[in-house]
Amino acid sequence: MERSAKQIRHCANEYQLGLDIRTAAYIVSMEKVYNTYTVADFTFT
């Protein structure tokens, strides 16, 4: 839980979202989905 909070906070800072934690959490989750698909060698077409 602490690691997830740190990832979300880092994402909010990286994309300059300020206090928009919900958007940062969404971005983090989409990055995780993308990374999983990339590692599994699925393609986006």
mmCIF file of C-alpha atoms in Angstrom:
data_model
loop_
_atom_site.group_PDB
_atom_site.id
_atom_site.type_symbol
_atom_site.label_atom_id
_atom_site.label_comp_id
_atom_site.label_asym_id
_atom_site.label_seq_id
_atom_site.Cartn_x
_atom_site.Cartn_y
_atom_site.Cartn_z
ATOM 1 C CA MET A 1 0.000 0.000 0.000
ATOM 2 C CA GLU A 2 2.843 2.350 0.827
ATOM 3 C CA ARG A 3 4.605 1.497 -2.432
ATOM 4 C CA SER A 4 1.428 2.224 -4.409
ATOM 5 C CA ALA A 5 1.011 5.582 -2.694
ATOM 6 C CA LYS A 6 4.605 6.474 -3.544
ATOM 7 C CA GLN A 7 4.056 5.494 -7.188
ATOM 8 C CA ILE A 8 0.924 7.628 -7.376
ATOM 9 C CA ARG A 9 2.621 10.590 -5.720
ATOM 10 C CA HIS A 10 5.608 10.261 -8.074
ATOM 11 C CA CYS A 11 3.268 10.144 -11.074
ATOM 12 C CA ALA A 12 1.403 13.254 -9.900
ATOM 13 C CA ASN A 13 4.707 15.104 -9.633
ATOM 14 C CA GLU A 14 6.019 13.783 -12.958
ATOM 15 C CA TYR A 15 2.948 14.902 -14.910
ATOM 16 C CA GLN A 16 2.479 18.068 -12.821
ATOM 17 C CA LEU A 17 -1.020 17.094 -11.690
ATOM 18 C CA GLY A 18 -0.856 18.886 -8.370
ATOM 19 C CA LEU A 19 -3.420 17.353 -6.006
ATOM 20 C CA ASP A 20 -5.245 15.371 -8.709
ATOM 21 C CA ILE A 21 -4.510 12.004 -7.123
ATOM 22 C CA ARG A 22 -7.358 10.203 -8.926
ATOM 23 C CA THR A 23 -5.888 10.981 -12.347
ATOM 24 C CA ALA A 24 -2.418 10.001 -11.154
ATOM 25 C CA ALA A 25 -3.769 6.663 -9.903
ATOM 26 C CA TYR A 26 -5.462 6.081 -13.254
ATOM 27 C CA ILE A 27 -2.217 6.825 -15.111
ATOM 28 C CA VAL A 28 -0.278 4.442 -12.862
ATOM 29 C CA SER A 29 -2.832 1.691 -13.461
ATOM 30 C CA MET A 30 -2.763 2.193 -17.239
ATOM 31 C CA GLU A 31 1.050 2.096 -17.214
ATOM 32 C CA LYS A 32 0.881 -1.232 -15.351
ATOM 33 C CA VAL A 33 -1.571 -2.654 -17.906
ATOM 34 C CA TYR A 34 0.614 -1.439 -20.778
ATOM 35 C CA ASN A 35 3.750 -2.929 -19.218
ATOM 36 C CA THR A 36 2.005 -6.268 -18.682
ATOM 37 C CA TYR A 37 0.881 -6.391 -22.305
ATOM 38 C CA THR A 38 4.366 -5.420 -23.493
ATOM 39 C CA VAL A 39 6.059 -8.116 -21.420
ATOM 40 C CA ALA A 40 3.503 -10.706 -22.576
ATOM 41 C CA ASP A 41 4.254 -9.654 -26.183
ATOM 42 C CA PHE A 42 0.707 -8.616 -27.077
ATOM 43 C CA THR A 43 0.322 -5.981 -29.760
ATOM 44 C CA PHE A 44 -1.939 -2.956 -29.863
ATOM 45 C CA THR A 45 -3.450 -2.619 -33.311
#
